[in-house]
Coordinates of C-alpha atoms in Angstrom, one line a residue:
Chain A
M1 CA 0.0 0.0 0.0
Y2 CA 1.3 3.5 -0.9
L3 CA 1.9 5.8 2.1
T4 CA 2.6 9.5 1.9
P5 CA 5.8 10.8 3.6
E6 CA 3.7 12.1 6.5
E7 CA 1.9 8.7 6.9
E8 CA 5.4 7.0 6.9
R9 CA 6.5 9.4 9.7
I10 CA 3.5 8.5 11.8
L11 CA 4.2 4.8 11.2
A12 CA 7.8 5.3 12.3
G13 CA 6.5 6.7 15.6
E14 CA 7.5 10.3 15.0
R15 CA 4.0 11.5 16.2
G16 CA 3.9 9.3 19.3
P17 CA 3.0 5.8 20.2
T18 CA -0.8 6.1 20.0
L19 CA -0.8 7.4 16.4
Q20 CA 1.9 4.9 15.5
K21 CA -0.3 2.0 16.7
A22 CA -3.3 3.5 14.9
M23 CA -1.4 3.7 11.7
E24 CA -0.1 0.2 12.1
I25 CA -3.6 -1.1 12.3
L26 CA -4.8 0.9 9.3
V27 CA -1.8 -0.4 7.3
A28 CA -2.4 -4.0 8.4
L29 CA -6.1 -3.8 7.3
G30 CA -5.1 -2.1 4.1
D31 CA -2.6 -5.0 3.4
I32 CA -5.2 -7.6 4.3
Y33 CA -7.8 -6.2 1.9
E34 CA -5.3 -5.0 -0.7
A35 CA -6.0 -1.3 -0.5
D36 CA -3.9 1.0 -2.7
R37 CA -3.8 3.9 -0.2
L38 CA -5.4 5.6 2.7
I39 CA -8.3 8.0 2.0
P40 CA -9.6 10.9 4.2
I41 CA -12.8 10.3 6.0
K42 CA -15.5 12.9 6.9
S43 CA -16.6 11.3 10.2
A44 CA -16.3 8.3 12.5
Q45 CA -18.7 6.3 14.5
I46 CA -16.9 4.1 17.1
A47 CA -18.1 0.7 18.3
G48 CA -17.1 -0.9 21.5
V49 CA -18.9 1.2 24.0
S50 CA -21.2 -1.0 26.1
Y51 CA -19.3 -2.4 29.1
K52 CA -21.4 -5.5 28.6
T53 CA -19.6 -6.3 25.3
M54 CA -16.2 -4.5 25.9
G55 CA -15.5 -5.8 29.4
D56 CA -12.4 -4.8 31.3
A57 CA -10.1 -5.7 28.3
G58 CA -11.7 -3.1 26.1
L59 CA -11.8 -0.5 28.9
E60 CA -8.1 -1.1 29.6
W61 CA -7.1 -0.6 25.9
I62 CA -8.9 2.7 25.3
S63 CA -7.8 4.0 28.7
D64 CA -4.2 3.4 27.6
L65 CA -4.6 5.6 24.5
E66 CA -3.6 9.3 24.1
G67 CA -4.2 12.0 21.6
K68 CA -7.3 13.5 19.9
V69 CA -9.5 12.4 17.0
Q70 CA -9.0 14.3 13.7
V71 CA -12.6 14.2 12.4
P72 CA -16.0 14.5 14.1
S73 CA -16.5 11.3 16.0
I74 CA -19.4 9.8 18.0
L75 CA -20.1 6.5 19.7
N76 CA -22.3 3.4 19.4
P77 CA -25.0 2.8 22.0
A78 CA -23.7 2.2 25.6
G79 CA -25.0 -0.4 28.0
M80 CA -27.4 2.0 29.8
D81 CA -29.1 5.4 29.7
L82 CA -26.2 7.5 31.0
E83 CA -28.5 9.5 33.2
R84 CA -31.5 7.3 34.0
W85 CA -29.6 4.0 34.4
Q86 CA -31.1 3.3 37.8
E87 CA -34.6 3.4 36.4
M88 CA -33.5 0.7 34.0
G89 CA -32.3 -1.5 36.9
V90 CA -28.6 -1.3 35.9
S91 CA -26.3 -2.0 38.9
A92 CA -24.0 0.7 40.3
Q93 CA -20.9 -1.4 39.6
F94 CA -21.8 -1.6 35.9
A95 CA -22.7 2.1 35.7
E96 CA -19.3 3.0 37.2
K97 CA -17.4 0.9 34.6
Q98 CA -19.7 2.3 31.8
Q99 CA -18.9 5.9 32.8
E100 CA -15.2 5.1 32.8
I101 CA -15.4 3.9 29.2
I102 CA -17.4 7.0 28.2
Q103 CA -14.8 9.2 30.0
A104 CA -11.9 7.5 28.2
Y105 CA -13.5 8.2 24.8
R106 CA -14.4 11.8 25.8
S107 CA -10.7 12.4 26.7
L108 CA -9.8 11.4 23.1
G109 CA -12.0 14.2 21.8
I110 CA -15.0 12.1 20.9
E111 CA -18.4 13.6 21.3
V112 CA -20.5 11.7 23.8
Q113 CA -23.5 10.9 21.5
C114 CA -24.2 7.2 21.9
T115 CA -26.4 6.3 19.0
C116 CA -26.9 3.8 16.1
T117 CA -28.6 6.6 14.1
P118 CA -25.8 9.2 13.6
Y119 CA -27.6 10.5 10.5
Y120 CA -30.3 12.0 12.6
L121 CA -27.9 14.3 14.4
Q122 CA -27.9 17.9 13.3
S123 CA -24.1 18.3 13.4
F124 CA -23.2 14.9 11.9
S125 CA -24.6 14.9 8.4
A126 CA -23.3 12.5 5.7
S127 CA -23.9 13.1 2.0
Y128 CA -23.8 11.1 -1.2
G129 CA -20.3 9.9 -2.0
D130 CA -18.7 10.8 1.4
H131 CA -16.2 8.4 2.8
L132 CA -16.9 7.5 6.4
A133 CA -15.6 5.1 9.1
W134 CA -18.8 4.0 10.8
S135 CA -19.2 0.8 12.9
E136 CA -22.7 0.0 14.0
S137 CA -24.0 -2.4 11.4
S138 CA -27.4 -0.7 10.8
A139 CA -25.7 2.7 10.6
V140 CA -23.3 1.3 8.0
S141 CA -26.1 -0.1 6.0
Y142 CA -28.0 3.2 6.1
A143 CA -25.0 5.3 5.2
N144 CA -24.2 3.1 2.2
S145 CA -27.7 2.3 1.0
V146 CA -30.0 5.2 1.9
I147 CA -27.5 8.1 1.9
G148 CA -25.2 6.7 -0.8
A149 CA -22.1 7.5 1.4
R150 CA -19.3 4.9 1.6
T151 CA -18.1 3.0 4.6
N152 CA -17.0 -0.5 5.5
R153 CA -18.3 -2.0 8.7
E154 CA -15.4 -0.9 10.9
G155 CA -14.6 -2.8 14.1
G156 CA -14.3 -0.7 17.3
P157 CA -10.5 -0.4 17.2
S158 CA -10.3 0.2 13.4
A159 CA -12.9 3.0 13.6
L160 CA -11.1 4.5 16.5
C161 CA -7.8 4.4 14.6
A162 CA -9.4 5.9 11.5
A163 CA -10.8 8.7 13.7
L164 CA -7.3 9.4 15.3
V165 CA -5.6 9.4 11.9
G166 CA -8.5 11.0 10.0
K167 CA -8.2 8.3 7.3
T168 CA -9.2 4.8 6.5
A169 CA -7.8 2.2 4.0
N170 CA -9.4 2.3 0.5
Y171 CA -11.0 -1.1 0.1
G172 CA -14.4 -2.8 0.2
Y173 CA -17.4 -0.5 -0.1
H174 CA -15.3 2.5 -0.7
L175 CA -14.7 1.2 -4.2
D176 CA -17.3 1.2 -7.1
E177 CA -16.8 -2.4 -8.1
N178 CA -17.9 -3.7 -4.7
R179 CA -21.2 -1.7 -4.7
T180 CA -22.9 -3.4 -7.6
P181 CA -25.9 -5.7 -6.9
E182 CA -25.2 -9.4 -6.7
L183 CA -28.7 -10.8 -5.9
M184 CA -32.1 -9.6 -7.1
I185 CA -34.9 -9.9 -4.5
S186 CA -38.5 -9.3 -5.7
V187 CA -41.2 -8.7 -3.1
D188 CA -44.6 -9.9 -4.3
C189 CA -46.8 -7.9 -2.0
E190 CA -47.5 -4.5 -0.5
L191 CA -45.6 -3.8 2.7
D192 CA -46.2 -1.5 5.6
A193 CA -44.6 -0.6 9.0
S194 CA -42.8 -3.5 10.6
D195 CA -43.3 -5.6 7.4
Y196 CA -40.0 -4.1 6.3
A197 CA -38.2 -5.3 9.4
V198 CA -39.5 -8.8 8.8
L199 CA -38.6 -8.6 5.1
G200 CA -35.1 -7.7 6.2
Y201 CA -34.9 -10.6 8.6
I202 CA -35.8 -13.0 5.8
A203 CA -33.7 -11.3 3.1
G204 CA -30.6 -11.1 5.3
K205 CA -30.5 -14.8 5.7
A206 CA -30.8 -15.3 2.0
A207 CA -28.2 -12.7 1.0
G208 CA -25.5 -13.4 3.5
K209 CA -22.9 -10.8 2.8
R210 CA -23.9 -10.1 -0.8
V211 CA -25.4 -6.8 -2.1
P212 CA -29.1 -7.3 -2.8
L213 CA -31.2 -5.2 -5.2
F214 CA -34.9 -5.1 -4.2
R215 CA -37.8 -4.7 -6.5
M216 CA -40.8 -3.7 -4.4
Q217 CA -44.5 -3.0 -5.0
S218 CA -44.6 -0.4 -2.3
T219 CA -42.3 2.6 -1.7
P220 CA -40.5 2.5 1.7
H221 CA -39.8 5.8 3.4
R222 CA -36.5 6.4 5.3
D223 CA -37.5 4.8 8.6
Q224 CA -38.7 1.7 6.8
L225 CA -35.4 1.5 4.9
K226 CA -33.6 1.9 8.2
A227 CA -35.6 -1.1 9.6
L228 CA -35.0 -3.2 6.5
G229 CA -31.2 -2.6 6.5
A230 CA -30.8 -3.1 10.3
A231 CA -32.5 -6.5 10.1
M232 CA -30.4 -7.6 7.1
A233 CA -27.2 -6.7 8.9
A234 CA -28.3 -8.8 11.8
S235 CA -29.8 -12.0 10.3
G236 CA -27.1 -11.7 7.5
A237 CA -24.1 -9.5 7.0
V238 CA -25.5 -7.1 4.4
A239 CA -23.7 -3.7 4.6
L240 CA -25.2 -2.3 1.4
Y241 CA -28.4 -2.8 -0.5
H242 CA -30.3 -1.1 -3.3
V243 CA -34.1 -0.6 -3.9
E244 CA -35.1 0.0 -7.5
G245 CA -36.3 3.6 -7.9
V246 CA -35.8 4.4 -4.2
T247 CA -32.2 4.4 -3.0
P248 CA -29.8 7.0 -4.5
E249 CA -27.3 4.7 -6.3
S250 CA -30.0 2.6 -8.0
C251 CA -31.6 5.9 -9.2
R252 CA -28.3 7.4 -10.5
K253 CA -26.7 4.3 -11.9
D254 CA -28.0 1.8 -14.5
F255 CA -27.2 -1.4 -12.7
E256 CA -27.1 -4.6 -14.6
L257 CA -29.7 -7.0 -13.1
P258 CA -28.1 -9.8 -11.2
A259 CA -28.4 -13.3 -12.6
E260 CA -29.5 -14.8 -9.2
Q261 CA -33.0 -13.9 -8.4
L262 CA -35.5 -14.8 -5.6
T263 CA -39.0 -13.8 -4.6
I264 CA -40.2 -13.2 -1.1
E265 CA -43.9 -13.8 -0.6
R266 CA -46.5 -12.5 1.9
K267 CA -46.7 -16.0 3.4
Q268 CA -43.1 -16.0 4.4
I269 CA -43.5 -12.6 6.2
D270 CA -46.6 -13.8 8.0
E271 CA -44.7 -16.9 9.2
V272 CA -42.1 -14.8 11.0
Y273 CA -44.9 -12.8 12.7
E274 CA -46.2 -16.1 14.1
T275 CA -42.9 -17.5 15.2
V276 CA -41.2 -16.7 18.5
S277 CA -37.5 -16.2 18.3
G278 CA -35.7 -18.1 21.0
D279 CA -37.3 -20.1 23.9
G280 CA -40.6 -18.4 24.2
I281 CA -43.0 -20.6 26.1
T282 CA -44.1 -17.6 28.2
E283 CA -46.4 -14.6 27.3
C284 CA -44.6 -11.4 26.4
D285 CA -43.6 -9.5 29.6
S286 CA -42.1 -6.4 28.0
A287 CA -42.0 -4.3 24.9
A288 CA -39.3 -2.2 23.3
V289 CA -39.2 0.1 20.2
G290 CA -36.2 1.9 18.9
C291 CA -33.7 -0.6 17.4
P292 CA -32.3 1.3 15.6
H293 CA -33.0 4.5 17.6
C294 CA -36.3 6.2 16.8
S295 CA -36.6 9.2 14.6
P296 CA -38.9 12.1 15.6
E297 CA -41.5 10.6 13.2
E298 CA -41.3 7.2 15.0
L299 CA -41.6 8.9 18.4
E300 CA -44.7 10.6 17.1
D301 CA -46.1 7.3 15.9
V302 CA -45.5 5.7 19.3
A303 CA -47.0 8.7 21.1
A304 CA -50.1 8.4 18.9
K305 CA -50.5 4.7 19.6
L306 CA -50.2 5.3 23.4
E307 CA -52.6 8.3 23.5
G308 CA -55.1 7.9 26.3
K309 CA -53.6 4.5 27.3
V310 CA -51.6 3.2 30.2
V311 CA -49.1 0.3 30.1
D312 CA -48.9 -2.5 32.7
N313 CA -45.4 -3.9 31.8
N314 CA -42.1 -2.3 31.1
V315 CA -42.2 -0.4 27.7
W316 CA -38.9 1.1 26.6
I317 CA -38.6 3.5 23.7
F318 CA -35.0 4.1 22.6
T319 CA -33.7 7.1 20.8
S320 CA -30.7 9.3 20.7
R321 CA -30.2 12.0 23.4
E322 CA -30.3 14.7 20.8
V323 CA -33.6 13.6 19.3
A324 CA -35.2 13.2 22.7
A325 CA -34.0 16.7 23.8
S326 CA -35.3 18.3 20.6
N327 CA -38.8 16.7 21.1
P328 CA -39.7 17.2 24.7
R329 CA -43.4 17.3 24.0
L330 CA -43.3 13.8 22.3
V331 CA -41.3 12.4 25.2
E332 CA -43.9 13.7 27.7
R333 CA -46.8 12.3 25.7
I334 CA -45.2 8.8 25.6
E335 CA -44.2 8.8 29.2
K336 CA -47.7 9.8 30.4
S337 CA -48.7 6.2 29.6
G338 CA -46.0 4.8 31.9
A339 CA -43.6 3.9 29.0
K340 CA -40.1 5.3 29.3
V341 CA -38.1 7.1 26.6
L342 CA -34.5 6.1 27.1
C343 CA -31.4 7.4 25.4
D344 CA -27.8 6.3 24.8
T345 CA -28.6 2.6 24.8
C346 CA -30.9 -0.1 23.5
M347 CA -32.5 -3.4 24.5
V348 CA -29.8 -5.4 22.7
V349 CA -26.7 -3.9 24.3
S350 CA -28.0 -3.2 27.8
P351 CA -27.7 -5.8 30.6
A352 CA -31.0 -4.4 32.0
T353 CA -32.9 -6.5 29.3
D354 CA -31.7 -9.8 30.9
K355 CA -34.4 -9.6 33.6
F356 CA -37.2 -10.1 31.0
S357 CA -38.2 -13.4 29.5
H358 CA -40.1 -12.5 26.4
M359 CA -40.0 -9.1 24.7
A360 CA -42.3 -7.7 21.9
V361 CA -40.3 -5.7 19.4
N362 CA -40.9 -4.1 16.0
S363 CA -37.3 -4.6 15.0
G364 CA -35.9 -7.5 12.9
K365 CA -32.5 -6.8 14.4
A366 CA -33.7 -7.1 18.0
Y367 CA -35.7 -10.2 16.9
A368 CA -32.5 -11.8 15.6
Y369 CA -30.3 -10.8 18.6
L370 CA -32.3 -10.9 21.8
P371 CA -32.3 -14.7 22.2
G372 CA -28.5 -15.0 21.7
M373 CA -27.2 -11.8 23.3
C374 CA -29.7 -11.4 26.2
K375 CA -31.3 -14.9 26.6
V376 CA -34.7 -13.2 26.0
A377 CA -37.3 -14.6 23.6
A378 CA -38.7 -12.1 21.1
T379 CA -41.9 -11.7 19.2
I380 CA -42.0 -9.3 16.3
A381 CA -45.1 -7.1 15.6
N382 CA -46.1 -3.6 14.6
I383 CA -45.9 -0.8 17.2
E384 CA -49.6 -1.1 18.1
K385 CA -49.4 -4.8 18.8
C386 CA -46.1 -4.4 20.6
M387 CA -47.8 -2.0 23.0
E388 CA -50.7 -4.3 23.5
K389 CA -49.1 -7.8 23.6
G390 CA -45.8 -6.8 25.3
G391 CA -46.7 -3.6 27.1
G392 CA -50.2 -4.6 28.3
A393 CA -51.4 -1.2 27.0
H394 CA -55.1 -0.5 27.7
S395 CA -57.4 2.5 28.0
D396 CA -56.8 4.7 30.9
Chain B
M1 CA 20.3 -29.1 11.4
E2 CA 20.1 -25.8 9.5
P3 CA 17.0 -23.8 10.4
I4 CA 14.4 -23.7 7.7
R5 CA 13.0 -20.3 6.9
I6 CA 9.6 -19.9 5.3
K7 CA 8.6 -16.5 3.9
G8 CA 5.2 -15.0 4.5
R9 CA 3.6 -11.6 5.1
G10 CA 4.2 -9.7 8.3
I11 CA 0.9 -8.4 9.8
S12 CA 2.0 -7.5 13.3
K13 CA 5.5 -6.4 14.1
G14 CA 8.0 -7.9 16.5
S15 CA 9.7 -11.3 16.8
A16 CA 9.4 -14.2 19.2
G17 CA 10.0 -17.9 19.4
G18 CA 8.4 -20.9 21.2
E19 CA 6.6 -24.2 20.8
V20 CA 4.0 -24.7 18.0
L21 CA 0.4 -25.3 18.9
L22 CA -1.7 -26.2 15.8
S23 CA -5.4 -25.6 15.5
E24 CA -7.2 -26.9 12.4
D25 CA -10.3 -25.0 13.5
P26 CA -10.6 -21.2 13.2
I27 CA -10.6 -19.4 16.6
S28 CA -13.2 -17.0 17.9
F29 CA -11.3 -15.3 20.8
L30 CA -14.6 -14.2 22.2
G31 CA -16.2 -17.4 23.4
N32 CA -13.5 -20.0 22.5
V33 CA -10.8 -18.8 24.9
D34 CA -10.8 -18.0 28.7
P35 CA -9.1 -14.6 28.9
Q36 CA -7.9 -15.3 32.5
T37 CA -6.1 -18.5 31.8
G38 CA -5.6 -18.8 28.0
K39 CA -7.4 -22.2 28.0
I40 CA -9.7 -23.1 25.1
V41 CA -13.1 -23.6 26.8
D42 CA -15.4 -24.4 23.9
P43 CA -16.1 -28.2 23.9
E44 CA -16.7 -28.1 20.1
H45 CA -13.2 -26.7 19.4
C46 CA -10.4 -29.0 18.4
L47 CA -8.1 -27.4 21.0
F48 CA -10.7 -27.9 23.9
G49 CA -8.8 -28.1 27.2
K50 CA -5.5 -27.0 25.8
N51 CA -3.8 -23.8 26.7
I52 CA -2.5 -21.2 24.2
A53 CA -0.4 -19.2 26.7
G54 CA 3.2 -18.8 25.6
K55 CA 2.7 -20.9 22.4
V56 CA 3.3 -20.0 18.8
L57 CA -0.4 -20.4 17.9
V58 CA -1.0 -21.6 14.3
F59 CA -4.6 -21.4 13.1
P60 CA -6.4 -20.8 9.7
H61 CA -8.0 -17.5 10.6
G62 CA -10.1 -15.8 13.3
K63 CA -13.9 -15.6 13.3
G64 CA -16.8 -14.3 15.4
S65 CA -17.2 -11.0 17.2
T66 CA -14.8 -8.0 16.8
V67 CA -14.7 -7.9 20.6
G68 CA -12.2 -10.8 20.0
S69 CA -9.5 -8.2 19.4
Y70 CA -10.0 -7.0 23.0
V71 CA -9.9 -10.5 24.3
I72 CA -6.4 -10.9 22.8
Y73 CA -5.4 -7.7 24.5
Q74 CA -6.8 -9.1 27.8
L75 CA -4.8 -12.3 27.4
F76 CA -1.8 -10.2 26.8
K77 CA -2.4 -8.1 29.9
N78 CA -3.0 -11.2 32.0
G79 CA 0.3 -12.7 30.7
V80 CA -1.4 -15.7 29.0
A81 CA -1.3 -14.6 25.4
P82 CA 0.4 -16.7 22.6
V83 CA 4.0 -15.4 22.1
A84 CA 3.4 -15.3 18.3
M85 CA 0.6 -16.2 15.9
V86 CA 0.5 -17.7 12.3
N87 CA -2.6 -17.6 10.1
L88 CA -3.3 -19.1 6.7
E89 CA -5.2 -15.9 5.9
C90 CA -5.4 -13.2 8.5
E91 CA -8.6 -11.2 9.1
P92 CA -9.1 -7.9 11.0
I93 CA -10.2 -9.3 14.4
V94 CA -6.9 -11.2 14.9
A95 CA -4.8 -8.6 13.1
V96 CA -6.0 -5.8 15.3
G97 CA -5.8 -7.9 18.5
A98 CA -2.2 -8.9 17.7
I99 CA -1.1 -5.3 16.9
I100 CA -2.6 -3.7 20.0
S101 CA -1.0 -6.5 22.1
E102 CA 2.3 -6.4 20.3
I103 CA 2.2 -10.1 19.4
P104 CA 4.1 -10.9 16.2
L105 CA 1.8 -12.3 13.5
V106 CA 2.5 -13.5 10.0
D107 CA 0.2 -15.0 7.4
G108 CA 0.3 -16.4 3.8
L109 CA 3.4 -18.6 4.3
E110 CA 4.9 -20.0 1.1
S111 CA 4.5 -23.5 2.4
N112 CA 1.4 -24.8 4.2
P113 CA 2.2 -24.6 8.0
F114 CA -0.2 -27.5 8.7
E115 CA 2.0 -29.8 6.5
M116 CA 5.3 -28.4 7.7
L117 CA 4.7 -28.1 11.5
K118 CA 3.8 -30.4 14.3
D119 CA 2.8 -29.6 17.9
G120 CA 5.7 -28.9 20.2
M121 CA 8.2 -28.0 17.4
N122 CA 10.4 -25.1 18.2
V123 CA 10.0 -22.1 15.8
S124 CA 10.6 -18.4 15.6
V125 CA 8.2 -15.8 14.0
D126 CA 9.3 -12.4 12.7
G127 CA 6.5 -10.0 11.9
N128 CA 8.8 -7.2 10.8
E129 CA 10.2 -9.1 7.8
G130 CA 7.4 -11.7 7.6
W131 CA 8.8 -15.2 8.1
L132 CA 8.7 -18.3 10.2
E133 CA 11.8 -20.3 11.0
I134 CA 11.8 -24.0 12.1
K135 CA 14.7 -24.5 14.5
D136 CA 14.6 -28.3 15.0

């Protein structure tokens, strides 16, 4: 891989040991993936935040680093709401470790926004063609597919190294040739709401890590695309997809139709609705919405469904701190029912979820991950049914 | 006997020597390995019950969660990491883990290490120049 004289100096350790390690990692990844050079990135989103997944090993590593990030950088969701962790039932010991992790990142110049939807933040916009180093699988899928920006799915350390150097290695989804569709998926019915999450759950299994091109009868809006991509990144490893006539690259480019084709039918989608993921002999005892984090429109939708109702069980609505802070009236309307609007975290990465046995979710990603990561069974349904079946919502 | 040197690609810098431990299975450091002891704890794994501490660990490639990189760092901090690693084809989880833990790592050797090497053989690994040397 070609390095500029300045990059060579960093690699030789002339800018200190942290930058040297960061450059070593970028160069190793570049060599593994046969990148020709490093390219500047516009922003970074860094994984490896929840103490539940990082453990003491991760905390130790980031605490040993020095220096400052070179581009705007934020974080993946943490293991708890950084302010309301006690209400979630998170232990004081966990909270202390979690705050240490956050503090270590803050001292590297990273903005403490812990969210899987960086593209909703006012100060963190990404545009068509931008090169990024993002980590969280649904954010990567959204950036590549819905925005038309370019990012690989960075691991925690590689995203952090990219942020410290301000560059990433030029391979994978940064290159045109890896962005063309490899599999055509036709959907033979109209879809609405959580149907897109279920479609993503099915399509991800079929696509694996290939790039699918969808032909759909209905036109998904941005939150539905978010749900579709998040599910495909969880049940499969899809980091980029196209939807004919909808996503920007499929509108701008004249893709050749892939030879391999498959059709997904209404019947397959209904089967997922009827199937509990994991060991679900019990009734739902909780509900959660906001995987990935809710947009203002989704908060509005939840608020409307809970209007004049109260919930009997734990109902958690996850969003970013910025979106919650900009929409206080929506938060108030939702919380009037007894549901909680929580920030900085989600049901998948928080240890607080472990106390439940069966959660109702509207997310294909949560449906895929809850049994394995939290030992909690999951039922997938639209928001209204989640509130009723999981939350026990009823008229006040 | 003259040492035999096999060329490869250096992924993580440094050099070290020790006894070979071969794993035909890929390794997911998160889940397969106990970070406190270096023991392989997954009953499904071909190295189940063996310890990777202080060995030159030879395996096809890493797999599983990216948190595996941190587990390698934890093994290193606990003094139970392999002294060097050799992969058929390195992937990012192991590459990153090796670099942050300063464990020499080479991949893509010119001869198949699974045909050349046996458990317990004494070898050196150099990640700067990218080679493995069989000493006996």
